mmCIF file of C-alpha atoms in Angstrom:
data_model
loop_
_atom_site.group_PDB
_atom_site.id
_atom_site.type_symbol
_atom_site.label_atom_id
_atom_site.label_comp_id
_atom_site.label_asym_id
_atom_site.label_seq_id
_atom_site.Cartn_x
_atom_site.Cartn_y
_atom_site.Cartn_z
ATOM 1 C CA UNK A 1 0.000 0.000 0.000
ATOM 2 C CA UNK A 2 1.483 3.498 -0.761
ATOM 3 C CA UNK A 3 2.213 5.953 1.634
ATOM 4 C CA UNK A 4 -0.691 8.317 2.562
ATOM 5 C CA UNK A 5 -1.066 10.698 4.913
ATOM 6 C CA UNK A 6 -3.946 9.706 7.653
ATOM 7 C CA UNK A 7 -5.377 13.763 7.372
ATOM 8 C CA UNK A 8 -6.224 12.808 3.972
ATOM 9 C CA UNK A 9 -8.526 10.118 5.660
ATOM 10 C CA UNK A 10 -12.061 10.636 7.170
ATOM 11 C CA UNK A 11 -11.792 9.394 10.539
ATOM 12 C CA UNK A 12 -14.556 9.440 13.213
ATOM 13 C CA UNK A 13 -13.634 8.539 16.981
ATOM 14 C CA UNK A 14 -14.814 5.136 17.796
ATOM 15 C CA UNK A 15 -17.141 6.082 20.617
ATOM 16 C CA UNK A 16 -19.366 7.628 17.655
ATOM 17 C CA UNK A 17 -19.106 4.659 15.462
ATOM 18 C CA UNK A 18 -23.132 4.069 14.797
ATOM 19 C CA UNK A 19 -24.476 0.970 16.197
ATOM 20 C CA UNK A 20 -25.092 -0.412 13.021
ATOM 21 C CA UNK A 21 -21.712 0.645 11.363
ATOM 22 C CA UNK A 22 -20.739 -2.674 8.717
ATOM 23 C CA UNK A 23 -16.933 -2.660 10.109
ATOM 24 C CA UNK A 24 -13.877 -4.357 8.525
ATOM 25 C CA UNK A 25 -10.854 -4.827 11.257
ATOM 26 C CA UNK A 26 -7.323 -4.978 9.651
ATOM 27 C CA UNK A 27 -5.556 -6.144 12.600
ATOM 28 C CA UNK A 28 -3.749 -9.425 13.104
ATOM 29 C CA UNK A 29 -5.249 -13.088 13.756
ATOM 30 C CA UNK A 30 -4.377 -12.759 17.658
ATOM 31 C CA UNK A 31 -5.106 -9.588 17.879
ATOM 32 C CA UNK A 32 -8.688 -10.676 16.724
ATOM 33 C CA UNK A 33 -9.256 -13.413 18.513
ATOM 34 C CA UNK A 34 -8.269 -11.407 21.672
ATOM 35 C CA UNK A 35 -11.510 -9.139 20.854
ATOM 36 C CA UNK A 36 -13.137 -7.486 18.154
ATOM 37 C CA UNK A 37 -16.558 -5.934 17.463
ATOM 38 C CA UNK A 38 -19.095 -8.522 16.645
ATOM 39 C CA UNK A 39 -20.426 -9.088 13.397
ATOM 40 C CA UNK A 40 -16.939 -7.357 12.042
ATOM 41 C CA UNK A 41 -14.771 -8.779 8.989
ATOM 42 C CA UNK A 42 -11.208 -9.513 9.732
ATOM 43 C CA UNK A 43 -8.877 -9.813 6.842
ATOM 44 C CA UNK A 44 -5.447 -8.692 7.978
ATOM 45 C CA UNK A 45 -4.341 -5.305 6.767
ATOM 46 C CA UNK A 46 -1.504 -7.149 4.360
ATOM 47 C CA UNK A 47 -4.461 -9.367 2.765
ATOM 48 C CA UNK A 48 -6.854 -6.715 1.682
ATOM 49 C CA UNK A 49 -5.669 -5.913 -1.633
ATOM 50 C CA UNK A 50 -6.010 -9.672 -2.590
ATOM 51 C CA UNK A 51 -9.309 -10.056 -0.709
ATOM 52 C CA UNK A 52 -11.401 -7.069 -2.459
ATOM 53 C CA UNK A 53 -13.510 -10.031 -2.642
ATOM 54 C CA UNK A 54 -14.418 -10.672 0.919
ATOM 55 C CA UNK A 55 -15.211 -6.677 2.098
ATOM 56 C CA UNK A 56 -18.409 -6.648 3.178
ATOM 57 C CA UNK A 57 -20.526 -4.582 1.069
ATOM 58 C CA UNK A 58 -21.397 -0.654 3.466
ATOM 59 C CA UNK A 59 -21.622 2.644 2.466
ATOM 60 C CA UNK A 60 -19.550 3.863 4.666
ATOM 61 C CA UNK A 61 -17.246 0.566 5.351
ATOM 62 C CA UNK A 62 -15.686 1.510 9.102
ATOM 63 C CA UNK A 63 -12.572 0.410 8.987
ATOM 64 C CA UNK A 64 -10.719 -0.089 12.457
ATOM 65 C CA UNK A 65 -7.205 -1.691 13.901
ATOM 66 C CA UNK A 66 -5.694 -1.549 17.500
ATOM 67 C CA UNK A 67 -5.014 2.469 17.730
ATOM 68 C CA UNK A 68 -6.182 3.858 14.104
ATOM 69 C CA UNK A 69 -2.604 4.064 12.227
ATOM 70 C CA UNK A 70 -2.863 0.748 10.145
ATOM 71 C CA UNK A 71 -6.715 1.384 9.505
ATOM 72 C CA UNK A 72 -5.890 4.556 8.079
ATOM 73 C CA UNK A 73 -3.524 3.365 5.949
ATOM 74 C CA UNK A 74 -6.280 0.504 4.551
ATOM 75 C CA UNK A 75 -8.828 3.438 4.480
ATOM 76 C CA UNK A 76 -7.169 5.524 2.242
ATOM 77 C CA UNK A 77 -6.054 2.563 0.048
ATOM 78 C CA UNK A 78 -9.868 1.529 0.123
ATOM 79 C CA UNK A 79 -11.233 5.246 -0.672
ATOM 80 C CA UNK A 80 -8.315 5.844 -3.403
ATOM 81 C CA UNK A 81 -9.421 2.681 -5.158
ATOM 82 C CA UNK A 82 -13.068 3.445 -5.353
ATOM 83 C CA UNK A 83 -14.523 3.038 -1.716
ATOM 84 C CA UNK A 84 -16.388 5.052 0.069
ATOM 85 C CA UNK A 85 -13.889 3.704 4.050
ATOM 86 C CA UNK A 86 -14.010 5.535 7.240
ATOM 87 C CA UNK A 87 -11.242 5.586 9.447
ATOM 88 C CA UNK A 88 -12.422 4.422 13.666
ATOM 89 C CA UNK A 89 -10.126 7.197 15.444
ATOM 90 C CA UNK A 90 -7.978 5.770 18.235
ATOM 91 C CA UNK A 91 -8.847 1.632 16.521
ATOM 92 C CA UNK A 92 -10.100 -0.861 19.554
ATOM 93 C CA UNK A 93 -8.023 1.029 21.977
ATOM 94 C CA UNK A 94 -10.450 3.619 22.151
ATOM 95 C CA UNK A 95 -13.236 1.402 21.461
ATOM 96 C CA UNK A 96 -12.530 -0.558 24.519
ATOM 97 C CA UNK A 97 -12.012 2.550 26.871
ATOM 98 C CA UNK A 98 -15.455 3.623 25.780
ATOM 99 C CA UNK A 99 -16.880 1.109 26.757
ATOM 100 C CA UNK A 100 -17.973 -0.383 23.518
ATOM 101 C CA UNK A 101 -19.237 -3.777 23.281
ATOM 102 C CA UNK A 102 -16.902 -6.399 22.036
ATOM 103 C CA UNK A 103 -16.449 -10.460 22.035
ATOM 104 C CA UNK A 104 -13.433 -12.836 21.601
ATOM 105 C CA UNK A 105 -13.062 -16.120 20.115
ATOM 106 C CA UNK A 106 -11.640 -17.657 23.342
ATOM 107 C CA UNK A 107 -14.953 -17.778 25.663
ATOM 108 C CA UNK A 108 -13.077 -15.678 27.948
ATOM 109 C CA UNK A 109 -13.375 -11.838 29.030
ATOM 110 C CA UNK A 110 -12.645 -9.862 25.043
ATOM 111 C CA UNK A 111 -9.571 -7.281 25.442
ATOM 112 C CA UNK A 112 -7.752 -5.440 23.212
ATOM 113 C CA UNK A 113 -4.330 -7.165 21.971
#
């Protein structure tokens, strides 16, 4: 993915994120499996150009990572080739500190990896 400068990005902070926001998380497999938002797509950050395929179809698509830099970065990518992406300010971090609901794959307590 080329360089792109977040500013360039629209980005709204993740406590604003509508409740029914379709939302495509670009961080790693344990990273997901730690927590995520339910009902989100994964597909790693370095798979998304090869998996154009498997974004889920929103208008905005939310896209979100562990603090916002790497989601960005697939934002941009996503809105320079013909997407209409939204960056989640401050990624799960923030999520997570406002209280947001999340789940894990493990059965135990989600948190943010």
């Amino acid at each position: 993915m080329g360089r792109v400068m977040p500013q360039q990005v629209p980005t709204v902070p993740a406590s604003e994120v509508p409740e029914d926001a379709v939302v495509l998380d670009v961080r790693e497999d344990d990273e997901w499996v730690a927590g995520h938002i339910d009902g989100a797509t994964h597909i790693p950050m370095g798979e998304v150009p090869a998996r154009l395929d498997d974004l889920p179809e929103a208008d905005p698509l939310y896209v979100t990572c562990r603090g916002g830099g790497r989601s960005a970065r697939v934002a941009a990518w996503l809105n320079a080739n013909g997407y209409d992406a939204v960056n989640v300010g401050g990624g799960m971090g923030e999520w997570e500190a406002a209280g947001r609901p999340m789940v894990s794959e493990t059965g135990q307590q989600p948190f943010v990896r």
